[in-house]
Coordinates of C-alpha atoms in Angstrom, one line a residue:
X1 CA 95.3 123.7 121.3
X2 CA 94.3 122.1 118.0
X3 CA 93.1 124.5 115.3
X4 CA 90.3 123.2 113.1
X5 CA 88.8 124.5 109.9
X6 CA 85.4 123.0 108.7
X7 CA 84.7 122.8 105.0
X8 CA 81.2 121.7 104.1
X9 CA 78.5 123.1 101.7
X10 CA 75.7 122.5 104.2
X11 CA 75.5 125.3 106.8
X12 CA 73.8 123.0 109.4
X13 CA 76.6 120.5 109.1
X14 CA 79.2 123.2 109.6
X15 CA 77.3 124.6 112.6
X16 CA 76.8 121.2 114.2
X17 CA 80.4 120.0 113.8
X18 CA 81.5 123.5 115.0
X19 CA 79.5 123.4 118.2
X20 CA 80.7 119.8 118.9
X21 CA 84.4 120.6 118.4
X22 CA 84.2 123.9 120.2
X23 CA 82.9 122.2 123.3
X24 CA 86.2 120.3 123.6
X25 CA 88.9 122.0 125.8
X26 CA 91.8 121.2 123.4
X27 CA 90.1 122.1 120.1
X28 CA 89.6 125.5 118.6
X29 CA 87.4 126.1 115.5
X30 CA 89.1 128.9 113.6
X31 CA 86.7 129.2 110.7
X32 CA 84.5 127.4 108.2
X33 CA 84.1 127.3 104.4
X34 CA 81.1 126.5 102.1
X35 CA 83.2 125.1 99.2
X36 CA 86.6 123.9 98.3
X37 CA 87.9 127.3 97.1
X38 CA 86.9 129.0 100.3
X39 CA 88.6 126.2 102.2
X40 CA 91.9 126.7 100.4
X41 CA 91.8 130.5 100.9
X42 CA 90.8 130.2 104.6
X43 CA 93.4 127.6 105.3
X44 CA 96.1 129.9 104.0
X45 CA 95.0 132.8 106.2
X46 CA 93.9 130.9 109.3
X47 CA 96.7 128.3 109.5
X48 CA 94.6 125.4 110.9
X49 CA 96.2 122.1 112.1
X50 CA 93.3 120.1 110.7
X51 CA 90.8 120.7 107.9
X52 CA 87.6 118.7 108.0
X53 CA 86.9 118.4 104.3
X54 CA 83.6 117.4 102.7
X55 CA 84.0 115.4 99.5
X56 CA 81.3 116.8 97.3
X57 CA 81.1 120.6 97.3
X58 CA 80.3 123.3 94.6
X59 CA 82.9 125.6 93.0
X60 CA 85.8 123.4 94.0
X61 CA 85.3 119.9 95.2
X62 CA 87.1 118.3 98.2
X63 CA 89.5 116.4 96.1
X64 CA 90.8 119.5 94.2
X65 CA 90.9 121.4 97.5
X66 CA 92.9 118.7 99.2
X67 CA 95.4 118.6 96.3
X68 CA 95.9 122.4 96.3
X69 CA 96.3 122.5 100.1
X70 CA 98.7 119.5 100.3
X71 CA 100.6 120.4 97.1
X72 CA 101.4 124.0 98.2
X73 CA 105.1 123.8 99.1
X74 CA 105.2 127.5 100.0
X75 CA 102.7 127.2 102.8
X76 CA 102.2 125.3 106.1
X77 CA 100.2 122.3 105.1
X78 CA 97.4 121.2 107.4
X79 CA 96.3 117.6 107.9
X80 CA 93.1 116.9 105.9
X81 CA 90.4 114.7 107.4
X82 CA 87.8 113.7 104.7
X83 CA 84.2 113.7 105.9
X84 CA 81.5 112.2 103.6
X85 CA 78.2 110.4 103.5
X86 CA 79.7 108.0 100.9
X87 CA 81.5 104.9 102.0
X88 CA 84.1 104.9 99.3
X89 CA 84.4 105.7 95.6
X90 CA 87.2 106.6 93.2
X91 CA 86.7 110.3 94.3
X92 CA 87.6 109.5 97.9
X93 CA 90.3 107.1 96.9
X94 CA 92.0 109.9 94.9
X95 CA 91.7 112.2 98.0
X96 CA 93.7 109.6 100.0
X97 CA 96.3 109.4 97.2
X98 CA 96.5 113.2 97.3
X99 CA 97.7 113.0 100.9
X100 CA 94.5 113.2 103.1
X101 CA 95.3 111.8 106.5
X102 CA 92.0 110.3 107.3
X103 CA 88.5 109.4 106.2
X104 CA 85.4 109.3 108.4
X105 CA 81.8 108.9 107.6
X106 CA 79.5 111.8 108.6
X107 CA 77.2 109.4 110.5
X108 CA 80.0 108.3 112.8
X109 CA 79.4 108.9 116.5
X110 CA 80.3 112.4 117.8
X111 CA 83.0 110.9 120.0
X112 CA 84.6 109.2 116.9
X113 CA 84.8 112.6 115.1
X114 CA 86.4 114.3 118.1
X115 CA 89.0 111.5 118.4
X116 CA 89.6 111.5 114.7
X117 CA 90.6 115.2 114.8
X118 CA 93.0 114.5 117.7
X119 CA 94.5 111.4 116.0
X120 CA 95.1 113.3 112.7
X121 CA 96.5 116.4 114.4
X122 CA 99.0 114.2 116.2
X123 CA 100.4 113.1 112.9
X124 CA 98.8 109.7 112.7
X125 CA 96.4 108.5 110.0
X126 CA 92.9 107.3 110.5
X127 CA 90.6 105.1 108.4
X128 CA 87.3 103.9 109.7
X129 CA 87.5 100.0 109.8
X130 CA 84.7 99.8 107.1
X131 CA 86.7 102.1 104.9
X132 CA 89.9 100.0 105.1
X133 CA 87.9 97.0 104.0
X134 CA 86.3 98.9 101.1
X135 CA 89.7 100.3 100.1
X136 CA 91.0 96.8 99.7
X137 CA 87.9 95.8 97.8
X138 CA 88.5 98.7 95.5
X139 CA 91.8 97.3 94.5
X140 CA 90.4 93.8 94.1
X141 CA 87.7 95.2 91.7
X142 CA 90.2 96.8 89.4
X143 CA 91.6 94.9 86.4
X144 CA 94.6 93.0 87.5
X145 CA 97.8 94.2 86.0
X146 CA 101.5 93.9 86.8
X147 CA 103.0 97.0 88.5
X148 CA 106.7 97.3 89.1
X149 CA 107.7 98.1 92.6
X150 CA 109.3 101.5 93.1
X151 CA 113.1 101.1 93.6
X152 CA 112.6 102.7 97.1
X153 CA 111.0 99.5 98.3
X154 CA 114.3 97.8 97.9
X155 CA 115.6 99.9 100.7
X156 CA 113.2 98.3 103.2
X157 CA 114.6 95.6 105.5
X158 CA 112.7 92.2 105.5
X159 CA 111.1 93.1 108.8
X160 CA 110.1 96.6 107.6
X161 CA 108.5 95.0 104.5
X162 CA 106.6 92.6 106.7
X163 CA 105.4 95.5 108.8
X164 CA 104.3 97.3 105.7
X165 CA 102.3 94.3 104.6
X166 CA 100.5 94.2 107.9
X167 CA 99.7 97.9 107.8
X168 CA 98.2 97.4 104.3
X169 CA 96.0 94.7 105.8
X170 CA 94.5 97.2 108.3
X171 CA 96.5 96.2 111.4
X172 CA 97.2 98.8 114.0
X173 CA 100.4 98.9 116.0
X174 CA 99.1 96.8 118.8
X175 CA 98.0 94.1 116.5
X176 CA 101.2 94.1 114.5
X177 CA 103.2 93.8 117.7
X178 CA 101.1 90.8 118.7
X179 CA 101.5 89.2 115.2
X180 CA 105.3 89.6 115.2
X181 CA 105.8 89.0 118.9
X182 CA 107.7 92.2 119.5
X183 CA 107.1 95.3 121.6
X184 CA 104.7 98.0 120.4
X185 CA 107.4 100.6 120.6
X186 CA 109.5 98.5 118.2
X187 CA 106.6 98.5 115.8
X188 CA 106.4 102.3 116.1
X189 CA 110.0 102.6 115.2
X190 CA 109.6 100.3 112.1
X191 CA 106.6 102.3 111.0
X192 CA 108.5 105.6 111.3
X193 CA 111.4 104.2 109.3
X194 CA 109.1 102.9 106.6
X195 CA 107.4 106.3 106.2
X196 CA 110.8 108.1 106.1
X197 CA 112.3 105.7 103.6
X198 CA 109.4 105.8 101.2
X199 CA 108.8 109.6 101.6
X200 CA 105.2 109.0 102.9
X201 CA 103.1 111.3 105.2
X202 CA 101.3 108.6 107.1
X203 CA 99.8 105.1 107.2
X204 CA 97.1 105.9 104.7
X205 CA 99.6 106.6 102.0
X206 CA 101.5 103.4 103.0
X207 CA 98.3 101.4 102.5
X208 CA 97.8 102.9 99.0
X209 CA 101.4 102.4 98.0
X210 CA 101.5 98.7 99.2
X211 CA 98.5 97.8 97.0
X212 CA 99.5 100.0 94.0
X213 CA 103.0 98.5 93.8
X214 CA 101.7 94.9 94.2
X215 CA 103.5 94.4 97.5
X216 CA 100.1 93.2 98.8
X217 CA 97.3 91.8 96.8
X218 CA 93.6 92.0 97.8
X219 CA 92.5 88.7 99.4
X220 CA 95.8 87.7 100.7

């Protein structure tokens, strides 16, 4: 059973999402919160597997709440799935950098929300296709500057580096397997090793790191 906490400042949104998720046999809504501060407190007491986190909330916003939840080394850290009406801005970008495992628009179909919770709970990362494109565009819009690569990147094999580049371009495992003409299980192994070597939680952080270090440039 996947335990879910819903954090949103609109009561109707919390109730609607709660009813949708509670109707699934493998999902259990353990609580909700009207702001980021409540979300942090509730998460520490209710031990959810996934927190659906609104971006813009009073008292403490979703970014600050995500940082507190994922930076708390003394507690079990849940997966955070960002929900917002905004496609992408620096605010959401910073939430991804803080370790959020996914980003989904509130107007996404109900089935997409349910699947997103399952994907994130399983330890995978999720970015809506439109968000991946906008994330790349965000890097392209920033002033170009040279950024040294972390020494950790030197520990990747040539094939792992190639896989990381493809991840950063928004390819899923099936597409990467087709691009490299290898088995999908081989790609999964490479992805696991990349995340382990770089100390990353998931693919979202891998995308951010690849662009921030200059391994991949927007428009390539």
